[in-house]
Each structure stands twice: as C-alpha cells, then as structure tokens.
Amino acid sequence: MQEAAGVLKEGFLVKRGHIVRNWKVRWFVLLQDKLLYYKIEGGKKEPHPKGRILLDGCTITCPCLEYENRPLLIKLKTKTNTDYFLECCSREERDSWALDITGAIHAGHPVQVQELHKMKNSFKLLENISLHHIVEKMYDNSTGIKLTRNLEQGNRYKETFTGSALVDWLISHSFAVSRFEAVTLASMLMEENFIKPVGARSTEAMRYSDLSEQFLDDSTALYMFAENSNKNVSSKEELQFNIAELSGTIVKQGFLVKQGHKRKNWKVRKFVLRADPAFLHYYDPTKEENRPVGGFSLRGCLVSALEDNGVPAGVKGNVQGNLFKIITKNDIHYYIQASSKAERTQWIEAIKPLT
C-alpha cells in the first residue's frame, strides 16, 4: 500500500456491490481522472484493480441519505448513469474524500474547487464536543428539547421540534455561542443520524441544498429524533456493554487490518478509540448494525510497532509492513496493520496515553 505517482488520495472505503447488493471493503486510489479500487487479500493489496470509476462527467452526492443505517455515504453517478455507493468511517473522512473527488472531477475549473474549499473550511465541528452527550441532554425530561405535535400540509407529526427551536436550545445550553455554530452542530447531529428531517420543508433542504445549508434555522422546518438513535436495549448484558464501554469520548477512528484470533486470517475492521473509559473497539464495516464485533479495555495494555523486515513472530500469512501489536493485561495479543508508517505511528501515539 505504498504511495504511487499521480495518486491524489488512497485508503479503505466500503463499497456496495453492483450485482449482489452486499457491502465489501476495498482499497481505493484516487487519480486525476479515475478512482481505482482493489481487493485486499491477507493484508496486501492485489496488483491489479478490481474495478475503476471514470470521473469525467461524474456527479457526486454527499451526504447521501439513501441508506438509513449508513449515514456516512458518498454517491457517485457516472456519465453512463452507473451509481456507486462508497462508505467512510467518519464524517471528517467522508468530507475529505468528497472534497478530493470533487476536486478531481472539476480539475479544469479552479474557481469551483476554491469555492468547495471555502465551504469545507466554514463547516467544522467545534472542539471537545461529544454529539452523544448533546443527544443525551436533548432527551432529558426536564431540561431537554420540548417535543410537540405538528401539522404540515395535512400530515400530523408526533414528537417533533423545529429547526429554530433546536438552535435556541443549543445556545441556551451553552453548546454553541452563535446561531451559525448551532446550525453547524445541528447539521452534524442530522448527518450522524441522531436527528432526521420530517415534512416537505426540511426534507427538501436536505436533498437539494449545499452542505452548509442543509439544516434550517427556521420555525417551519420540522425535525425529530432518528428512530435508531435511542433504541430500547434488549438485554441487561447489552445495556452494560453500551454504558460501560461505549460512553467514552471518541479520540480516533479509522479502518485497519486485523489478524483473527482463531482462523488467523486478515480482515479490515473499523477501529474506534475511546477515552474515559479507555477502550478500543472494532466493527465489521460491511454490516449495517452499529455494534462492535470485539473490543477491550486499554488499561494495562502494551502497544508497540513491529519490525518491517520479515514476518514477526505471532503473525500468520504473507503480511509485512506497518504492523503493530497490542497486548492486553490478560495477555491477549492483537496484531494490526496500518496502511502506512505515518498512520501506524498516529495510532500508537493515540493509544499509549490511554494505557
């Protein structure tokens, strides 16, 4: 997974299949005029691309809301009307990919690219804010956002709030200091599938507006909590798992390749690093349910880079380069591969303070 000449960007994305509509992780390489994607076998990129997306005449939709349980999608429609759905691991990564792909599509139009950069730079998450924390406060019976019934064009909606009411609430609870900041925050709550637009006014804005104008600070635009943001937990064990381990602040997330414990095969997983409490969870990015397939506490763990010359002890298969190892306090060994030395260093430096 080395840098190649003419490569504008590369990394893992989850792609929907064309014939069988399943989701597979692929390694994507963005060139000036095309997007190539490769299969990863045994932690190594195959030498020849599995497919290519020609960018000439492409249109891009971001965010793409066609799959309710996949809020981090980019949709590309080619000149021949073929649709490609690509999923990223975080909002920041999705916006970065969308910006770079759009830049490649409009490479001959520098003014449009400049406008895109302006739009992107004006739309950033405020530091040290947890969206989960905001949503918890919104649900609070006494101080949370007031839910009302609303009529719009003959439709009756239960438990909704208006765009301007949410902006007022965010400011009054000190999550934002200006209406612009509050709109940015509300847009992120919507994009991360915590809230959703209902009714013609807000839904239309979501479909047709620019990224920075999709949430409306308006008393006629209706929103409600997304159905899957506060699902009842089915068992006591799962409740403990969610509260104890998944309540920490997300420090870092991204796609990494992990060696299995039993079969020793290598699979791409989405890793999420949390602090307070310090946990590292990993998810199967091809599945729709947003539940970890594994994870462990970082307290008492050891993390270290592995040498790139030869195959280290404990590593199975023809996997070399950018590996690191985490040993838990229960002496369980995790072997993980990053896509570059720099990414490996970033992960190790993020994990170490939490051990």
Tab-separated table of C-alpha atoms in Angstrom:
chain	number	residue	atom	x	y	z
A	1	MET	CA	0.000	0.000	0.000
A	2	GLN	CA	2.765	2.372	-0.980
A	3	GLU	CA	2.318	5.831	-2.488
A	4	ALA	CA	2.213	5.812	-6.279
A	5	ALA	CA	2.953	8.574	-8.755
A	6	GLY	CA	-0.069	10.692	-9.593
A	7	VAL	CA	-2.057	9.422	-6.596
A	8	LEU	CA	-4.205	12.191	-5.073
A	9	LYS	CA	-5.562	10.104	-2.191
A	10	GLU	CA	-5.875	6.478	-1.143
A	11	GLY	CA	-7.458	4.462	1.623
A	12	PHE	CA	-10.145	1.983	2.633
A	13	LEU	CA	-13.801	2.586	1.753
A	14	VAL	CA	-16.796	0.249	1.939
A	15	LYS	CA	-18.418	-0.251	-1.473
A	16	ARG	CA	-21.836	-1.587	-2.415
A	17	GLY	CA	-21.738	-4.390	-4.960
A	18	HIS	CA	-23.388	-3.978	-8.375
A	19	ILE	CA	-24.779	-7.482	-8.913
A	20	VAL	CA	-25.086	-8.803	-5.360
A	21	ARG	CA	-26.028	-5.745	-3.284
A	22	ASN	CA	-23.695	-6.591	-0.440
A	23	TRP	CA	-21.019	-4.331	1.042
A	24	LYS	CA	-17.301	-5.025	0.724
A	25	VAL	CA	-14.219	-3.172	1.925
A	26	ARG	CA	-11.937	-2.121	-0.920
A	27	TRP	CA	-8.708	-0.126	-1.144
A	28	PHE	CA	-9.437	2.990	-3.221
A	29	VAL	CA	-6.867	5.013	-5.146
A	30	LEU	CA	-7.890	8.439	-6.452
A	31	LEU	CA	-6.120	9.576	-9.638
A	32	GLN	CA	-6.733	12.775	-11.576
A	33	ASP	CA	-9.315	11.203	-13.888
A	34	LYS	CA	-10.411	7.957	-12.222
A	35	LEU	CA	-10.978	6.135	-8.959
A	36	LEU	CA	-9.475	2.624	-8.835
A	37	TYR	CA	-10.450	0.013	-6.270
A	38	TYR	CA	-8.572	-3.125	-5.238
A	39	LYS	CA	-9.266	-6.258	-3.239
A	40	ILE	CA	-7.159	-6.763	-0.139
A	41	GLU	CA	-6.059	-10.350	0.471
A	42	GLY	CA	-4.041	-11.354	3.508
A	43	GLY	CA	-3.331	-7.731	4.380
A	44	LYS	CA	-1.900	-6.965	0.914
A	45	LYS	CA	-3.349	-5.018	-1.995
A	46	GLU	CA	-3.784	-7.156	-5.099
A	47	PRO	CA	-1.596	-5.978	-8.020
A	48	HIS	CA	-4.464	-5.280	-10.425
A	49	PRO	CA	-7.576	-3.185	-9.724
A	50	LYS	CA	-10.884	-4.959	-9.199
A	51	GLY	CA	-12.592	-2.043	-10.967
A	52	ARG	CA	-12.447	1.622	-11.897
A	53	ILE	CA	-14.781	4.612	-11.787
A	54	LEU	CA	-14.172	7.165	-14.552
A	55	LEU	CA	-14.616	10.670	-13.124
A	56	ASP	CA	-15.222	12.563	-16.371
A	57	GLY	CA	-18.878	13.688	-16.266
A	58	CYS	CA	-19.421	12.177	-12.800
A	59	THR	CA	-21.798	13.778	-10.306
A	60	ILE	CA	-21.266	13.403	-6.557
A	61	THR	CA	-23.835	13.406	-3.748
A	62	CYS	CA	-22.551	13.983	-0.218
A	63	PRO	CA	-24.076	13.379	2.228
A	64	CYS	CA	-26.073	10.586	0.589
A	65	LEU	CA	-29.110	9.503	2.624
A	66	GLU	CA	-30.380	6.569	0.572
A	67	TYR	CA	-29.425	4.033	3.262
A	68	GLU	CA	-30.753	4.924	6.709
A	69	ASN	CA	-28.225	2.768	8.597
A	70	ARG	CA	-25.273	4.070	6.591
A	71	PRO	CA	-25.155	7.843	7.192
A	72	LEU	CA	-21.543	8.269	6.013
A	73	LEU	CA	-22.082	7.538	2.321
A	74	ILE	CA	-20.846	9.243	-0.836
A	75	LYS	CA	-22.754	8.523	-4.047
A	76	LEU	CA	-21.090	8.811	-7.457
A	77	LYS	CA	-23.154	8.711	-10.650
A	78	THR	CA	-21.060	8.220	-13.770
A	79	LYS	CA	-21.671	9.683	-17.220
A	80	THR	CA	-23.265	6.334	-18.173
A	81	ASN	CA	-25.685	6.544	-15.176
A	82	THR	CA	-23.983	3.871	-13.078
A	83	ASP	CA	-24.357	4.501	-9.332
A	84	TYR	CA	-21.516	3.813	-6.889
A	85	PHE	CA	-22.108	3.965	-3.128
A	86	LEU	CA	-18.973	4.416	-1.001
A	87	GLU	CA	-18.998	4.477	2.801
A	88	CYS	CA	-16.374	6.124	5.001
A	89	CYS	CA	-15.563	5.505	8.664
A	90	SER	CA	-16.160	9.055	9.948
A	91	ARG	CA	-17.739	12.330	8.923
A	92	GLU	CA	-14.345	14.004	8.602
A	93	GLU	CA	-13.052	11.255	6.331
A	94	ARG	CA	-16.222	11.314	4.235
A	95	ASP	CA	-15.981	15.087	3.728
A	96	SER	CA	-12.277	14.804	2.890
A	97	TRP	CA	-12.901	12.112	0.262
A	98	ALA	CA	-15.860	14.063	-1.173
A	99	LEU	CA	-13.771	17.221	-1.439
A	100	ASP	CA	-10.846	15.457	-3.150
A	101	ILE	CA	-13.082	13.519	-5.559
A	102	THR	CA	-14.983	16.705	-6.427
A	103	GLY	CA	-11.670	18.473	-6.946
A	104	ALA	CA	-10.619	15.745	-9.401
A	105	ILE	CA	-13.973	15.933	-11.225
A	106	HIS	CA	-13.672	19.732	-11.562
A	107	ALA	CA	-9.904	19.835	-12.059
A	108	GLY	CA	-10.357	22.085	-15.093
A	109	HIS	CA	-12.490	24.539	-13.094
A	110	PRO	CA	-10.298	26.026	-10.317
A	111	VAL	CA	-12.977	28.521	-9.212
A	112	GLN	CA	-15.347	25.691	-8.273
A	113	VAL	CA	-12.587	23.909	-6.348
A	114	GLN	CA	-11.797	27.137	-4.460
A	115	GLU	CA	-15.490	27.501	-3.514
A	116	LEU	CA	-15.522	23.901	-2.271
A	117	HIS	CA	-12.542	24.583	-0.008
A	118	LYS	CA	-14.262	27.682	1.381
A	119	MET	CA	-17.426	25.702	2.099
A	120	LYS	CA	-15.464	22.884	3.755
A	121	ASN	CA	-13.441	25.235	5.940
A	122	SER	CA	-16.566	27.011	7.167
A	123	PHE	CA	-18.106	23.747	8.331
A	124	LYS	CA	-16.127	22.185	11.159
A	125	LEU	CA	-17.081	20.512	14.418
A	126	LEU	CA	-16.371	22.636	17.454
A	127	GLU	CA	-13.605	21.185	19.583
A	128	ASN	CA	-14.268	18.922	22.579
A	129	ILE	CA	-17.967	18.412	21.862
A	130	SER	CA	-19.498	14.946	22.089
A	131	LEU	CA	-22.585	14.527	19.896
A	132	HIS	CA	-23.686	11.609	22.094
A	133	HIS	CA	-23.578	13.911	25.135
A	134	ILE	CA	-25.697	16.536	23.356
A	135	VAL	CA	-28.300	13.927	22.353
A	136	GLU	CA	-28.476	12.621	25.949
A	137	LYS	CA	-29.177	16.180	27.150
A	138	MET	CA	-31.783	16.654	24.423
A	139	TYR	CA	-33.684	13.605	25.743
A	140	ASP	CA	-33.691	14.890	29.357
A	141	ASN	CA	-37.289	15.094	30.601
A	142	SER	CA	-36.868	18.387	32.468
A	143	THR	CA	-34.193	20.320	30.558
A	144	GLY	CA	-34.237	18.603	27.161
A	145	ILE	CA	-35.739	19.919	23.954
A	146	LYS	CA	-39.547	20.208	24.071
A	147	LEU	CA	-41.304	17.810	21.679
A	148	THR	CA	-44.619	18.860	20.139
A	149	ARG	CA	-47.176	17.622	17.611
A	150	ASN	CA	-47.103	19.467	14.324
A	151	LEU	CA	-49.287	19.664	11.254
A	152	GLU	CA	-47.694	20.258	7.876
A	153	GLN	CA	-49.546	20.049	4.553
A	154	GLY	CA	-52.213	17.819	6.083
A	155	ASN	CA	-49.703	15.444	7.740
A	156	ARG	CA	-49.647	15.103	11.521
A	157	TYR	CA	-46.208	14.545	13.075
A	158	LYS	CA	-45.753	13.452	16.688
A	159	GLU	CA	-42.832	14.456	18.902
A	160	THR	CA	-41.125	16.932	16.614
A	161	PHE	CA	-39.191	20.145	17.146
A	162	THR	CA	-38.477	22.990	14.757
A	163	GLY	CA	-35.080	23.963	13.398
A	164	SER	CA	-35.109	27.312	15.185
A	165	ALA	CA	-36.155	25.614	18.465
A	166	LEU	CA	-33.109	23.327	18.300
A	167	VAL	CA	-30.805	26.273	17.535
A	168	ASP	CA	-32.267	28.184	20.531
A	169	TRP	CA	-31.853	25.117	22.754
A	170	LEU	CA	-28.197	24.546	21.749
A	171	ILE	CA	-27.339	28.177	22.507
A	172	SER	CA	-29.272	28.271	25.800
A	173	HIS	CA	-27.426	25.142	26.995
A	174	SER	CA	-24.017	26.611	26.026
A	175	PHE	CA	-23.263	24.047	23.302
A	176	ALA	CA	-22.889	26.953	20.850
A	177	VAL	CA	-22.259	30.685	21.211
A	178	SER	CA	-23.841	31.821	17.946
A	179	ARG	CA	-26.635	30.736	15.640
A	180	PHE	CA	-24.035	29.865	12.985
A	181	GLU	CA	-22.261	27.485	15.401
A	182	ALA	CA	-25.583	25.995	16.491
A	183	VAL	CA	-26.651	25.377	12.876
A	184	THR	CA	-23.284	23.686	12.219
A	185	LEU	CA	-23.800	21.464	15.260
A	186	ALA	CA	-27.417	20.659	14.327
A	187	SER	CA	-26.253	19.774	10.795
A	188	MET	CA	-23.804	17.297	12.300
A	189	LEU	CA	-26.475	15.753	14.533
A	190	MET	CA	-28.524	15.230	11.384
A	191	GLU	CA	-25.652	13.867	9.314
A	192	GLU	CA	-24.632	11.431	12.044
A	193	ASN	CA	-28.220	10.119	12.118
A	194	PHE	CA	-29.174	11.376	15.601
A	195	ILE	CA	-31.971	13.549	14.244
A	196	LYS	CA	-33.805	13.484	10.924
A	197	PRO	CA	-35.868	15.940	8.865
A	198	VAL	CA	-39.617	15.347	8.597
A	199	GLY	CA	-42.069	17.146	6.352
A	200	ALA	CA	-41.549	18.775	2.986
A	201	ARG	CA	-39.652	21.915	4.073
A	202	SER	CA	-36.736	20.304	5.923
A	203	THR	CA	-36.555	17.201	3.714
A	204	GLU	CA	-36.279	19.317	0.571
A	205	ALA	CA	-33.438	21.372	2.080
A	206	MET	CA	-31.614	18.158	2.941
A	207	ARG	CA	-31.832	16.880	-0.625
A	208	TYR	CA	-31.094	19.970	-2.641
A	209	SER	CA	-29.035	22.418	-0.566
A	210	ASP	CA	-25.281	22.800	-0.211
A	211	LEU	CA	-23.628	21.029	2.722
A	212	SER	CA	-23.643	24.192	4.865
A	213	GLU	CA	-27.341	24.908	4.237
A	214	GLN	CA	-28.992	21.532	4.841
A	215	PHE	CA	-30.229	22.235	8.354
A	216	LEU	CA	-32.741	25.096	8.505
A	217	ASP	CA	-32.788	27.590	11.392
A	218	ASP	CA	-36.484	28.075	10.716
A	219	SER	CA	-39.731	27.820	12.693
A	220	THR	CA	-41.452	25.976	9.811
A	221	ALA	CA	-38.787	23.262	9.315
A	222	LEU	CA	-39.554	20.130	11.345
A	223	TYR	CA	-37.140	17.563	12.796
A	224	MET	CA	-37.381	14.569	15.120
A	225	PHE	CA	-35.077	12.079	16.789
A	226	ALA	CA	-33.909	9.384	14.360
A	227	GLU	CA	-35.504	6.053	15.218
A	228	ASN	CA	-32.233	4.268	15.789
A	229	SER	CA	-30.597	6.925	17.999
A	230	ASN	CA	-32.404	5.882	21.205
A	231	LYS	CA	-33.452	2.279	20.643
A	232	ASN	CA	-34.505	0.305	23.681
A	233	VAL	CA	-31.713	-2.068	24.626
A	234	SER	CA	-32.837	-5.679	24.534
A	235	SER	CA	-30.853	-7.227	27.370
A	236	LYS	CA	-29.176	-6.233	30.609
A	237	GLU	CA	-25.835	-7.515	29.332
A	238	GLU	CA	-26.029	-5.380	26.196
A	239	LEU	CA	-27.022	-2.347	28.287
A	240	GLN	CA	-23.922	-2.789	30.456
A	241	PHE	CA	-21.785	-3.185	27.349
A	242	ASN	CA	-23.143	0.052	25.869
A	243	ILE	CA	-22.982	2.169	29.005
A	244	ALA	CA	-19.664	0.934	30.364
A	245	GLU	CA	-17.645	0.757	27.193
A	246	LEU	CA	-19.230	2.955	24.559
A	247	SER	CA	-19.784	6.097	26.623
A	248	GLY	CA	-16.240	7.422	26.260
A	249	THR	CA	-15.227	10.312	24.042
A	250	ILE	CA	-14.071	9.167	20.593
A	251	VAL	CA	-10.375	10.032	20.263
A	252	LYS	CA	-9.649	8.389	16.908
A	253	GLN	CA	-11.323	6.115	14.377
A	254	GLY	CA	-10.367	4.540	11.096
A	255	PHE	CA	-10.031	1.396	9.014
A	256	LEU	CA	-7.216	-1.007	9.943
A	257	VAL	CA	-6.471	-4.632	9.039
A	258	LYS	CA	-6.594	-7.105	11.943
A	259	GLN	CA	-5.453	-10.696	12.311
A	260	GLY	CA	-8.209	-13.020	13.578
A	261	HIS	CA	-7.725	-14.889	16.846
A	262	LYS	CA	-8.944	-18.290	15.667
A	263	ARG	CA	-8.501	-18.562	11.900
A	264	LYS	CA	-5.536	-16.127	11.789
A	265	ASN	CA	-6.883	-14.557	8.594
A	266	TRP	CA	-6.684	-10.803	7.993
A	267	LYS	CA	-9.815	-8.666	7.825
A	268	VAL	CA	-10.443	-4.940	7.506
A	269	ARG	CA	-12.175	-3.590	10.588
A	270	LYS	CA	-13.322	-0.133	11.625
A	271	PHE	CA	-11.492	0.707	14.859
A	272	VAL	CA	-12.838	3.254	17.352
A	273	LEU	CA	-10.591	4.504	20.156
A	274	ARG	CA	-12.380	5.997	23.183
A	275	ALA	CA	-11.189	7.714	26.350
A	276	ASP	CA	-12.894	7.884	29.784
A	277	PRO	CA	-13.225	4.919	29.877
A	278	ALA	CA	-10.322	3.921	27.636
A	279	PHE	CA	-11.449	1.205	25.204
A	280	LEU	CA	-10.558	0.105	21.701
A	281	HIS	CA	-13.493	-1.434	19.805
A	282	TYR	CA	-13.600	-2.841	16.297
A	283	TYR	CA	-16.579	-3.207	13.981
A	284	ASP	CA	-17.315	-5.156	10.800
A	285	PRO	CA	-17.804	-2.284	8.316
A	286	THR	CA	-19.721	-4.500	5.869
A	287	LYS	CA	-22.570	-4.995	8.394
A	288	GLU	CA	-25.339	-2.457	8.966
A	289	GLU	CA	-25.738	-2.871	12.730
A	290	ASN	CA	-23.540	-0.389	14.533
A	291	ARG	CA	-22.348	-2.818	17.215
A	292	PRO	CA	-18.741	-3.821	17.899
A	293	VAL	CA	-17.664	-7.343	16.998
A	294	GLY	CA	-14.925	-7.057	19.596
A	295	GLY	CA	-13.089	-4.720	21.897
A	296	PHE	CA	-11.042	-4.447	25.056
A	297	SER	CA	-10.056	-2.084	27.842
A	298	LEU	CA	-6.754	-0.320	27.253
A	299	ARG	CA	-5.821	-0.098	30.929
A	300	GLY	CA	-2.581	-2.015	31.474
A	301	CYS	CA	-2.095	-2.698	27.743
A	302	LEU	CA	1.247	-2.614	25.947
A	303	VAL	CA	1.394	-1.237	22.393
A	304	SER	CA	4.410	-1.314	20.085
A	305	ALA	CA	5.401	-1.184	16.417
A	306	LEU	CA	6.678	-4.392	14.802
A	307	GLU	CA	9.732	-4.541	12.575
A	308	ASP	CA	9.046	-4.253	8.839
A	309	ASN	CA	11.805	-6.671	7.778
A	310	GLY	CA	10.448	-10.199	7.753
A	311	VAL	CA	7.302	-11.635	9.331
A	312	PRO	CA	7.234	-11.113	13.115
A	313	ALA	CA	6.532	-13.988	15.493
A	314	GLY	CA	2.809	-14.471	16.035
A	315	VAL	CA	1.904	-13.112	12.591
A	316	LYS	CA	0.474	-15.640	10.144
A	317	GLY	CA	0.403	-15.302	6.367
A	318	ASN	CA	2.429	-13.235	3.953
A	319	VAL	CA	1.855	-9.917	5.737
A	320	GLN	CA	4.618	-7.379	6.049
A	321	GLY	CA	4.898	-3.717	6.843
A	322	ASN	CA	3.195	-1.154	9.073
A	323	LEU	CA	2.254	-3.709	11.740
A	324	PHE	CA	1.762	-3.024	15.412
A	325	LYS	CA	0.841	-5.195	18.382
A	326	ILE	CA	-1.340	-4.609	21.427
A	327	ILE	CA	-1.005	-6.945	24.412
A	328	THR	CA	-3.848	-6.671	26.923
A	329	LYS	CA	-3.344	-7.054	30.663
A	330	ASN	CA	-4.909	-10.544	30.244
A	331	ASP	CA	-2.054	-11.368	27.822
A	332	ILE	CA	-4.228	-11.437	24.682
A	333	HIS	CA	-2.191	-10.405	21.614
A	334	TYR	CA	-3.755	-8.299	18.852
A	335	TYR	CA	-1.868	-7.881	15.555
A	336	ILE	CA	-2.972	-4.891	13.499
A	337	GLN	CA	-1.789	-3.440	10.189
A	338	ALA	CA	-1.982	0.252	9.275
A	339	SER	CA	-1.841	1.451	5.669
A	340	SER	CA	1.348	3.486	6.186
A	341	LYS	CA	4.137	4.057	8.704
A	342	ALA	CA	2.688	7.500	9.499
A	343	GLU	CA	-0.745	6.033	10.236
A	344	ARG	CA	0.803	3.327	12.429
A	345	THR	CA	2.661	5.999	14.421
A	346	GLN	CA	-0.523	8.070	14.819
A	347	TRP	CA	-2.446	5.105	16.209
A	348	ILE	CA	0.323	4.105	18.615
A	349	GLU	CA	0.679	7.685	19.866
A	350	ALA	CA	-3.095	7.948	20.361
A	351	ILE	CA	-3.315	4.623	22.245
A	352	LYS	CA	-0.261	4.965	24.536
A	353	PRO	CA	-1.586	7.745	26.827
A	354	LEU	CA	-4.723	5.678	27.477
A	355	THR	CA	-2.925	2.555	28.707
